[in-house]
XYZ file of C-alpha atoms in Angstrom:
642
model
C -240.596 -81.230 10.534
C -240.759 -79.882 7.021
C -239.599 -76.483 8.491
C -236.878 -78.286 9.967
C -235.270 -79.811 6.080
C -235.976 -77.018 4.792
C -233.796 -74.963 7.369
C -231.789 -77.697 6.774
C -231.100 -77.363 3.244
C -231.334 -74.354 2.803
C -228.530 -74.054 4.959
C -226.540 -77.265 3.119
C -227.407 -74.505 -1.170
C -225.949 -71.477 1.220
C -223.119 -72.853 2.812
C -222.557 -74.751 -1.316
C -223.436 -71.135 -3.177
C -220.909 -69.412 -0.719
C -218.112 -71.479 -1.062
C -218.629 -71.500 -5.165
C -217.917 -68.153 -5.020
C -215.212 -67.330 -3.055
C -213.449 -70.324 -5.080
C -214.502 -68.417 -8.489
C -213.381 -64.851 -6.406
C -209.837 -66.911 -4.887
C -208.859 -68.171 -8.443
C -210.149 -65.124 -9.885
C -207.644 -63.700 -8.191
C -204.585 -66.032 -7.837
C -205.223 -66.385 -11.604
C -204.249 -62.743 -12.406
C -201.685 -62.600 -9.725
C -199.919 -65.837 -11.934
C -200.515 -63.226 -15.185
C -198.732 -60.099 -13.478
C -195.870 -62.929 -11.169
C -195.241 -64.054 -15.065
C -194.467 -60.473 -16.411
C -192.048 -59.593 -13.500
C -190.184 -62.582 -14.006
C -189.821 -62.053 -18.046
C -189.188 -58.526 -17.171
C -186.268 -59.448 -14.615
C -184.561 -61.863 -17.681
C -184.884 -58.262 -19.891
C -183.469 -56.782 -17.108
C -180.770 -59.165 -16.473
C -179.966 -60.212 -20.929
C -179.944 -55.970 -20.495
C -177.079 -56.225 -18.195
C -175.126 -58.756 -20.056
C -175.206 -56.739 -22.960
C -173.872 -53.616 -21.535
C -170.909 -55.241 -19.743
C -170.148 -57.604 -23.225
C -169.918 -53.766 -25.416
C -167.941 -52.438 -22.734
C -165.127 -55.458 -23.849
C -165.600 -54.876 -27.027
C -164.201 -51.730 -26.224
C -160.894 -52.292 -24.450
C -160.901 -54.615 -27.835
C -160.509 -52.557 -30.252
C -158.447 -50.479 -28.068
C -156.190 -53.311 -27.434
C -155.578 -53.787 -31.041
C -155.174 -50.313 -32.496
C -152.905 -50.396 -29.568
C -151.019 -52.792 -31.160
C -150.777 -51.897 -34.228
C -151.521 -48.667 -35.015
C -153.954 -49.538 -37.527
C -157.628 -47.202 -37.699
C -159.587 -50.502 -38.235
C -159.351 -52.287 -34.755
C -161.051 -49.427 -34.296
C -164.662 -50.534 -35.209
C -165.442 -52.535 -32.316
C -164.855 -49.806 -30.163
C -166.610 -47.196 -32.226
C -169.712 -49.232 -32.338
C -169.519 -50.064 -28.972
C -169.606 -46.396 -28.496
C -173.448 -46.015 -30.364
C -173.948 -49.440 -28.477
C -173.580 -48.469 -24.525
C -175.607 -44.900 -23.626
C -178.359 -46.711 -26.014
C -178.453 -49.646 -23.685
C -178.198 -47.607 -20.521
C -180.773 -45.883 -21.297
C -183.177 -49.067 -21.526
C -181.612 -49.923 -18.505
C -183.259 -46.830 -17.155
C -186.826 -47.411 -18.653
C -186.455 -51.233 -18.024
C -185.719 -49.924 -13.953
C -187.816 -47.665 -14.067
C -190.270 -48.754 -11.097
C -186.450 -49.386 -8.526
C -185.235 -46.978 -6.963
C -182.571 -48.495 -5.837
C -181.788 -50.043 -9.525
C -181.903 -46.424 -10.850
C -179.348 -45.455 -8.356
C -176.860 -48.252 -9.550
C -176.741 -47.352 -12.973
C -176.970 -43.660 -12.610
C -173.382 -44.773 -10.579
C -173.005 -47.348 -13.493
C -173.358 -44.590 -16.499
C -170.657 -42.817 -15.183
C -168.328 -45.384 -14.651
C -169.374 -46.593 -18.476
C -168.396 -42.923 -19.297
C -164.918 -41.991 -17.253
C -164.184 -46.253 -18.480
C -164.338 -44.412 -22.253
C -162.607 -41.991 -21.079
C -159.488 -43.934 -20.569
C -160.476 -45.837 -23.613
C -159.478 -42.632 -26.101
C -157.366 -41.026 -23.865
C -154.959 -44.161 -24.818
C -156.668 -43.896 -27.908
C -155.197 -40.312 -28.295
C -151.859 -40.392 -27.450
C -150.768 -43.072 -29.380
C -152.847 -41.305 -32.539
C -149.919 -38.696 -31.764
C -147.769 -39.666 -30.113
C -146.740 -43.310 -29.820
C -146.733 -46.822 -28.345
C -145.119 -45.942 -25.303
C -147.229 -42.847 -24.202
C -150.507 -45.559 -24.859
C -148.868 -48.100 -22.617
C -148.107 -46.305 -19.598
C -151.978 -44.419 -19.498
C -152.119 -48.835 -19.855
C -150.310 -49.548 -17.011
C -151.149 -47.060 -14.386
C -154.398 -49.390 -13.991
C -157.002 -46.939 -14.031
C -158.480 -48.495 -16.836
C -158.141 -52.044 -15.312
C -160.206 -50.165 -11.571
C -162.667 -48.656 -13.506
C -163.729 -51.433 -15.353
C -163.946 -53.649 -11.343
C -165.695 -51.611 -10.740
C -168.237 -51.298 -13.971
C -168.047 -55.794 -13.420
C -168.788 -54.828 -9.286
C -172.181 -52.502 -10.128
C -172.565 -55.073 -12.508
C -172.628 -58.239 -10.471
C -174.703 -55.721 -8.112
C -177.500 -55.252 -9.962
C -177.412 -58.705 -11.651
C -177.449 -59.812 -7.947
C -181.045 -58.133 -6.794
C -182.792 -59.023 -9.919
C -181.753 -62.849 -9.431
C -182.886 -61.976 -5.714
C -186.351 -60.297 -7.457
C -186.509 -63.235 -9.793
C -186.968 -65.767 -7.441
C -189.218 -63.578 -5.344
C -191.454 -63.953 -8.524
C -190.951 -67.648 -9.395
C -192.236 -68.215 -5.687
C -195.422 -66.614 -5.873
C -196.171 -67.561 -8.746
C -196.050 -70.933 -7.926
C -197.803 -69.793 -4.450
C -200.609 -68.768 -6.718
C -200.976 -71.250 -8.297
C -200.780 -74.071 -5.528
C -203.823 -71.785 -3.529
C -205.447 -71.675 -7.023
C -205.617 -75.925 -7.130
C -206.070 -76.365 -3.373
C -208.646 -73.712 -3.137
C -211.233 -75.258 -5.936
C -209.797 -79.165 -4.938
C -210.935 -78.086 -1.123
C -214.776 -75.930 -2.404
C -214.859 -79.355 -4.348
C -214.873 -81.362 -2.496
C -217.077 -79.849 0.345
C -219.592 -78.895 -2.147
C -219.823 -82.512 -2.950
C -220.183 -83.060 0.889
C -222.903 -80.648 0.716
C -224.576 -82.628 -2.071
C -224.632 -86.029 -0.864
C -225.842 -84.488 2.494
C -228.692 -82.948 0.750
C -229.292 -86.055 -0.898
C -229.814 -87.989 1.998
C -232.417 -85.453 3.830
C -234.034 -85.209 0.844
C -234.784 -89.480 0.809
C -234.888 -89.489 4.201
C -238.167 -87.134 4.395
C -239.122 -88.180 0.610
C -242.711 -89.091 2.300
C -243.419 -86.117 4.395
C -241.830 -83.868 0.747
C -244.210 -85.367 -2.350
C -247.327 -84.515 -0.069
C -246.855 -80.543 0.572
C -243.774 -80.350 -1.174
C -243.712 -80.506 -4.973
C -243.700 -77.869 -5.630
C -240.134 -76.893 -3.683
C -238.702 -80.126 -4.682
C -238.128 -78.611 -7.880
C -237.541 -75.788 -7.035
C -234.593 -76.859 -5.337
C -233.595 -79.238 -8.234
C -233.723 -76.082 -10.063
C -231.276 -74.676 -7.700
C -229.681 -77.618 -7.892
C -228.860 -77.264 -11.522
C -227.689 -74.308 -11.231
C -225.182 -74.918 -8.524
C -223.757 -77.981 -10.477
C -223.507 -74.957 -13.761
C -222.005 -72.555 -11.506
C -219.559 -75.259 -10.538
C -218.581 -76.245 -14.243
C -218.493 -72.976 -14.680
C -214.861 -72.731 -12.160
C -214.122 -76.110 -12.811
C -213.614 -74.700 -16.765
C -212.626 -71.029 -15.169
C -209.165 -72.990 -13.478
C -208.443 -75.854 -16.163
C -208.127 -72.830 -18.484
C -206.266 -71.037 -15.487
C -204.201 -73.996 -16.663
C -204.262 -74.917 -20.338
C -203.500 -71.108 -21.207
C -200.491 -70.392 -18.470
C -197.767 -69.093 -19.938
C -195.321 -71.509 -18.647
C -194.822 -75.116 -19.180
C -197.498 -77.605 -16.882
C -198.577 -80.773 -16.582
C -201.284 -82.591 -13.972
C -199.765 -86.235 -13.885
C -200.652 -89.091 -11.379
C -199.504 -91.579 -9.366
C -199.643 -94.076 -12.030
C -198.297 -92.709 -14.801
C -200.981 -91.137 -16.350
C -201.141 -87.532 -17.748
C -204.537 -86.154 -16.556
C -203.819 -82.251 -18.611
C -200.980 -80.641 -20.297
C -201.579 -76.713 -21.053
C -200.990 -74.924 -24.426
C -197.389 -73.727 -23.225
C -196.408 -77.205 -22.601
C -197.117 -78.583 -26.385
C -195.927 -75.207 -28.156
C -193.106 -76.184 -26.102
C -192.652 -79.332 -26.747
C -193.739 -79.608 -30.157
C -195.800 -82.807 -29.007
C -199.668 -82.577 -27.968
C -202.041 -84.417 -26.067
C -202.719 -87.252 -27.687
C -198.875 -88.434 -27.629
C -198.552 -88.421 -24.275
C -201.066 -89.839 -22.584
C -198.436 -91.542 -19.938
C -195.132 -90.377 -18.054
C -193.814 -93.356 -19.355
C -194.873 -91.997 -23.272
C -193.565 -88.121 -22.500
C -189.443 -90.001 -21.739
C -189.334 -92.026 -24.223
C -189.730 -88.863 -26.619
C -188.318 -86.397 -24.846
C -185.547 -87.992 -22.893
C -184.423 -91.079 -24.900
C -182.065 -92.986 -23.377
C -182.363 -90.446 -19.937
C -185.756 -92.145 -19.665
C -184.828 -94.402 -17.290
C -183.025 -91.969 -14.733
C -186.139 -89.108 -15.331
C -188.411 -92.158 -14.768
C -187.395 -93.066 -11.386
C -186.952 -89.969 -9.893
C -190.739 -89.000 -11.157
C -191.647 -91.947 -9.247
C -189.855 -91.140 -5.951
C -191.079 -87.086 -6.403
C -194.585 -89.560 -5.873
C -193.907 -90.552 -2.525
C -191.862 -87.702 -1.298
C -195.189 -85.703 -0.878
C -193.114 -82.421 -1.220
C -192.528 -79.701 -3.070
C -189.229 -79.765 -5.133
C -186.592 -77.976 -7.637
C -185.834 -81.101 -9.628
C -183.247 -79.054 -11.433
C -182.234 -78.519 -15.489
C -182.377 -81.434 -18.660
C -182.378 -81.242 -22.142
C -184.859 -82.209 -23.285
C -185.836 -83.380 -26.819
C -188.569 -81.424 -28.795
C -190.627 -82.899 -31.897
C -189.353 -81.864 -34.280
C -185.929 -83.408 -33.023
C -184.717 -79.640 -31.568
C -182.624 -79.519 -27.990
C -183.523 -77.883 -25.215
C -183.107 -76.687 -20.957
C -185.434 -76.707 -18.971
C -185.873 -75.963 -15.200
C -188.634 -78.375 -13.612
C -190.767 -77.523 -10.618
C -193.261 -80.354 -8.965
C -195.721 -80.127 -5.872
C -198.344 -82.723 -4.690
C -201.998 -82.293 -4.685
C -203.228 -84.446 -2.863
C -204.888 -87.999 -3.262
C -207.048 -88.582 -5.990
C -211.229 -90.346 -5.367
C -208.725 -93.541 -6.446
C -206.474 -93.088 -4.582
C -203.488 -92.479 -6.528
C -201.156 -88.960 -5.639
C -201.542 -86.361 -8.312
C -198.241 -83.869 -9.020
C -198.193 -80.611 -10.639
C -195.250 -79.668 -12.257
C -193.633 -76.626 -13.942
C -191.868 -75.828 -16.103
C -189.069 -73.037 -18.201
C -187.690 -72.775 -20.712
C -183.904 -71.515 -20.530
C -182.175 -72.530 -23.772
C -182.072 -69.228 -24.949
C -179.938 -67.881 -21.695
C -178.105 -71.191 -21.656
C -176.989 -70.347 -25.398
C -175.968 -66.374 -24.163
C -173.905 -67.854 -21.427
C -171.966 -70.422 -23.125
C -171.454 -67.526 -25.719
C -170.484 -65.000 -23.247
C -168.261 -67.921 -21.385
C -166.217 -68.575 -25.102
C -165.820 -64.926 -26.160
C -164.196 -64.239 -22.542
C -162.141 -67.244 -23.054
C -161.806 -66.139 -27.158
C -160.521 -62.657 -25.198
C -158.335 -63.718 -22.846
C -156.317 -65.870 -25.999
C -156.422 -63.329 -27.681
C -154.731 -60.951 -25.317
C -152.438 -63.928 -23.967
C -151.247 -63.919 -27.510
C -150.623 -60.067 -28.352
C -148.415 -59.913 -24.990
C -146.700 -62.612 -25.814
C -145.165 -61.163 -29.498
C -144.967 -57.519 -28.165
C -142.688 -59.247 -24.915
C -140.899 -61.447 -27.817
C -140.470 -58.153 -30.009
C -139.006 -56.534 -27.004
C -136.708 -59.745 -25.905
C -135.314 -59.199 -29.865
C -135.068 -56.195 -29.572
C -132.867 -55.419 -25.812
C -130.883 -58.436 -27.427
C -130.420 -56.704 -30.446
C -128.869 -53.741 -29.245
C -126.767 -55.132 -26.317
C -125.260 -57.024 -29.520
C -124.617 -53.807 -31.853
C -123.238 -51.901 -28.474
C -120.555 -55.083 -27.813
C -119.517 -55.052 -31.673
C -119.177 -51.478 -31.480
C -116.240 -51.419 -28.582
C -113.853 -54.265 -30.918
C -113.214 -51.257 -34.021
C -113.997 -48.300 -31.395
C -110.858 -49.284 -29.342
C -109.021 -49.775 -32.054
C -109.683 -46.259 -33.372
C -108.668 -44.493 -30.052
C -105.378 -46.390 -29.998
C -103.969 -45.329 -33.670
C -105.060 -42.418 -32.816
C -103.504 -41.882 -29.199
C -100.355 -43.413 -31.483
C -100.460 -40.704 -33.598
C -100.326 -38.365 -31.580
C -97.523 -39.689 -29.459
C -95.252 -41.384 -31.480
C -95.938 -39.299 -34.378
C -97.727 -35.658 -32.963
C -94.308 -33.911 -33.091
C -94.253 -34.061 -37.345
C -98.006 -32.397 -37.522
C -98.546 -29.258 -37.908
C -100.977 -27.751 -35.191
C -104.316 -28.221 -37.510
C -103.188 -32.155 -37.617
C -102.627 -32.833 -34.125
C -106.152 -30.395 -33.142
C -107.973 -32.999 -35.385
C -106.632 -36.183 -34.234
C -107.337 -35.097 -30.540
C -110.989 -35.408 -31.962
C -110.682 -38.443 -33.013
C -109.864 -40.050 -29.479
C -112.613 -37.041 -27.453
C -114.816 -38.451 -30.620
C -114.139 -42.191 -29.222
C -114.679 -41.248 -25.965
C -117.795 -40.402 -25.876
C -118.352 -43.071 -28.159
C -117.142 -45.976 -25.856
C -119.126 -43.673 -22.652
C -122.406 -44.652 -25.234
C -122.146 -48.091 -26.087
C -121.215 -48.447 -21.796
C -124.260 -46.779 -21.540
C -126.072 -48.835 -23.865
C -125.149 -51.766 -22.166
C -125.762 -49.945 -18.899
C -129.143 -49.904 -20.177
C -128.985 -53.698 -21.741
C -127.775 -55.430 -18.900
C -130.630 -54.004 -16.628
C -134.030 -55.362 -19.532
C -132.612 -58.746 -18.555
C -130.751 -58.754 -14.788
C -133.295 -60.182 -12.229
C -132.887 -58.043 -9.737
C -133.054 -59.637 -6.419
C -134.582 -57.416 -3.638
C -133.888 -56.443 -0.301
C -134.012 -54.184 2.091
C -131.334 -51.391 2.348
C -130.131 -48.740 3.854
C -130.615 -45.430 1.906
C -128.209 -43.128 3.732
C -125.160 -46.257 2.697
C -126.449 -46.502 -0.468
C -126.434 -41.820 -0.853
C -123.049 -42.485 0.565
C -121.785 -45.161 -1.877
C -123.179 -42.617 -4.983
C -121.373 -39.889 -3.630
C -117.828 -41.671 -3.285
C -118.966 -42.183 -7.144
C -119.373 -38.183 -8.478
C -116.647 -37.696 -5.849
C -113.936 -36.335 -8.480
C -116.894 -34.901 -10.289
C -117.733 -32.540 -7.244
C -114.543 -31.369 -6.802
C -113.902 -30.699 -10.066
C -117.035 -28.658 -10.374
C -116.812 -26.714 -6.190
C -120.077 -28.615 -5.913
C -121.294 -29.348 -2.451
C -123.221 -31.953 -1.683
C -125.258 -32.328 1.629
C -128.340 -35.246 3.724
C -130.553 -34.419 6.010
C -131.178 -37.569 8.150
C -133.461 -40.004 8.375
C -133.353 -41.703 4.854
C -135.056 -44.543 5.868
C -134.591 -48.420 4.275
C -136.576 -49.267 0.775
C -136.624 -52.560 -0.731
C -134.264 -52.418 -3.770
C -131.663 -54.035 -5.856
C -128.335 -52.482 -3.639
C -126.167 -51.839 -6.544
C -129.019 -50.843 -8.679
C -130.005 -48.316 -6.762
C -126.385 -47.239 -5.688
C -126.137 -46.695 -9.593
C -129.983 -44.357 -9.436
C -128.881 -41.855 -6.975
C -125.248 -41.546 -8.567
C -126.959 -40.997 -12.771
C -129.056 -37.949 -10.605
C -126.550 -36.444 -8.336
C -124.127 -36.718 -12.096
C -126.735 -34.896 -13.489
C -127.534 -32.393 -10.176
C -123.435 -31.472 -10.750
C -123.566 -31.208 -14.464
C -126.119 -29.067 -15.810
C -125.325 -25.782 -14.227
C -124.755 -21.912 -15.252
C -122.198 -19.725 -13.765
C -121.936 -20.944 -10.096
C -120.944 -23.792 -7.615
C -123.439 -26.809 -7.741
C -125.419 -27.261 -4.528
C -126.672 -30.388 -4.478
C -129.606 -31.269 -1.419
C -131.013 -34.957 -0.503
C -133.622 -35.131 1.292
C -136.435 -38.411 1.903
C -139.783 -38.710 3.508
C -142.796 -41.491 3.726
C -145.174 -41.201 2.076
C -148.907 -43.300 2.521
C -150.904 -44.939 0.061
C -154.527 -45.815 0.787
C -155.370 -49.038 1.100
C -158.592 -50.401 -0.910
C -161.520 -48.510 -0.610
C -160.187 -45.711 1.328
C -160.992 -42.726 -0.257
C -160.033 -40.057 1.868
C -156.523 -39.963 2.681
C -155.838 -38.803 -1.359
C -157.840 -37.280 -4.067
C -157.990 -39.297 -7.026
C -155.029 -37.607 -9.120
C -152.808 -38.356 -6.184
C -153.940 -41.532 -6.199
C -153.493 -41.756 -9.627
C -149.701 -40.449 -9.295
C -148.833 -43.371 -6.309
C -150.300 -46.101 -8.630
C -148.967 -45.648 -12.010
C -145.741 -48.304 -12.658
C -145.306 -49.070 -9.119
C -144.843 -52.339 -8.008
C -145.433 -54.234 -12.060
C -142.230 -55.991 -11.094
C -141.988 -57.401 -7.693
C -144.715 -59.656 -7.168
C -142.027 -61.459 -5.329
C -142.256 -59.152 -2.798
C -146.135 -57.943 -3.482
C -147.718 -61.610 -3.316
C -150.877 -60.354 -2.808
C -151.058 -57.880 -5.996
C -151.946 -55.319 -2.870
C -150.327 -51.402 -2.794
C -147.890 -51.323 0.442
C -149.476 -49.826 2.940
C -146.872 -47.013 2.736
C -143.305 -46.282 0.495
C -140.261 -44.039 0.630
C -139.200 -41.033 -2.007
C -135.600 -40.095 -1.939
C -135.504 -36.570 -3.053
C -131.911 -35.207 -5.111
C -132.720 -31.270 -5.170
C -130.240 -28.575 -6.971
C -129.623 -25.053 -8.113
C -128.992 -25.778 -11.746
C -130.954 -24.819 -15.327
C -133.726 -26.190 -14.694
C -135.927 -28.513 -17.144
C -139.448 -26.640 -18.862
C -142.913 -28.053 -17.948
C -142.972 -29.489 -21.756
C -139.867 -31.283 -21.645
C -140.170 -33.204 -18.203
C -141.051 -35.986 -19.350
C -138.552 -36.598 -22.857
C -135.644 -36.307 -20.525
C -136.235 -40.130 -19.484
C -136.426 -41.496 -22.723
C -133.869 -43.116 -23.866
C -130.793 -39.882 -26.516
C -133.096 -37.550 -25.331
C -130.882 -34.810 -24.836
C -131.915 -30.768 -24.282
C -128.288 -29.242 -25.306
C -125.732 -30.121 -27.072
C -123.215 -31.996 -26.248
C -120.451 -28.898 -26.546
C -122.150 -27.444 -24.244
C -123.123 -30.012 -21.650
C -121.665 -33.355 -22.216
C -122.950 -36.993 -21.637
C -124.913 -39.478 -23.987
C -128.597 -38.844 -23.432
C -128.901 -42.490 -21.318
C -128.228 -41.293 -18.228
C -131.826 -40.992 -17.082
C -133.099 -43.197 -18.942
C -131.561 -45.701 -16.679
C -132.733 -43.946 -13.920
C -135.898 -44.755 -15.371
C -135.857 -48.512 -15.732
C -133.039 -49.490 -13.290
C -136.585 -47.882 -10.977
C -138.948 -49.872 -12.584
C -136.545 -52.664 -12.904
C -136.987 -52.319 -8.555
C -141.180 -52.019 -8.454
C -140.962 -47.969 -8.398
C -141.146 -44.684 -9.515
C -139.128 -41.703 -10.481
C -140.323 -38.470 -11.426
C -138.675 -34.548 -11.799
C -140.340 -31.271 -10.352
C -138.854 -27.887 -11.919
C -138.858 -24.660 -13.432
C -136.710 -23.061 -16.098
C -133.461 -21.156 -14.217
C -135.207 -22.122 -10.263
C -132.790 -25.406 -10.155
C -134.578 -29.388 -10.638
C -135.976 -31.507 -7.864
C -135.627 -35.573 -9.169
C -137.436 -38.475 -6.737
C -137.142 -42.373 -6.568
C -139.717 -43.592 -4.806
C -139.857 -47.232 -3.126
C -141.395 -49.460 -1.297
C -140.907 -49.026 2.771
C -138.257 -51.545 4.275
């Protein structure tokens, strides 16, 4: 009987020791894992903060670029210069922070390429503004390349942020699981050990009489063993308590009746309240939530009844110093206490700095948008005033000009016989100069009307428009012996009929005019050009895509409501056998009053091609030229296919 009892006691003690050792090892491992996970959570927050800072730096660079483009003042480049010095350091920091993540490393390399492209594009616009003028820089800005690069950068950053958020959620769940497992393991082992101790005590009491005769020494040994077990249990409980108390996140254990059983050092450090100041949940809600305490208390009471893990969400608390902080709370049940009360563990993450950073970013974005809108409105108003001024000046010049012409012609008709040859020549020069000025005013008025007119675009047959334009220049073609022909098909386009006919007539007039010692030969034909859709990079090279996008569809929002480029366009060519244009002058010729030759060599006002450029822009298209000196020119306009 004594041997059987000894075996039972030994078995019980062995099981208790085994459970204690298992509990100690499990608690230690889970604590290490919890600490490791929290370190990774902090690391992920650093990556997210660095990503937001990098994107903000690029926006600062754009702000400096826009300020300089609009004003031309070097002081507006300070944000851009600061951003250049800072963004590379930020990218290197991202590479170091994500060294453990190959996918993020590749994305950062792609992001670095995109950032370099964006900075290069900004530098190019600044160079154009500095060395040329605002118009040259704005054409590059309006090309959409910078906007597309910035969109790619935002998308890449969004993908990286999404990756880090997934890692953050996963690591938070692992931390919660580790904490829950540690608590549950300790609770189960403690309960089992308690049962084993009760069983041993019961066996000892039942066989006390037998043991008193021959087992006093063994009884002492057993008591010593029990003391050791008790001490081991106390050590385990102390380790668990220290794991809770020293955890980096705020943790609170509270019972169903509101009693706070334990809060850790992170909770007291972040909130400023000592354990003695918040002995119950009611005390905590009174101090931390003020007028909202009843709502929070109701949620806590409901949590005890729910008996399920819960993400409570974000709450604004008031610390002991009066500071407002934002905590994100998570809670989970831990079963019942010995007195039947339910036990809940609540953890929190202080997200105040993150919320403040998000608010600052939103405010910066709103401020930037307001500034851009203000500058755009100011520029638009200035352009409208300039156009109105041009129209008014040109219109008011016509009255005195007609009087001068009429008087000069009357002088020649009525008093021509009284004038000598030199006087007649002078009078004729007055008439000719007046006619040239009249032509110039007419062209200025046409150019001004193009800026203000409301063009109604529709599907037009290019062949009929070309025929009408040929009829307009028929007299000049006949006097110069020009031969004008076109090749079918010419397709259909979306345009304004009167404006399109004027554009083609101006190009034909130029082709007839600028020919030396030969009969003008003009060829007209059209071709269909496929433009790449979004994501289509195999159809065209980067340079071809850029040429297809620059300046196109900016004034045709009523047609392309979705904001995407059309699938195909029509390019109309006008080729001549004229004197040609040097490459360095091919962009100048589309500007107002730009002439490459004297009026005595080739008459004209220098506005015809500027009208072509303005008209095609208003119809949402492009215009360009391919030419070499002495080998003729090929002008083209490109419009959306009808």
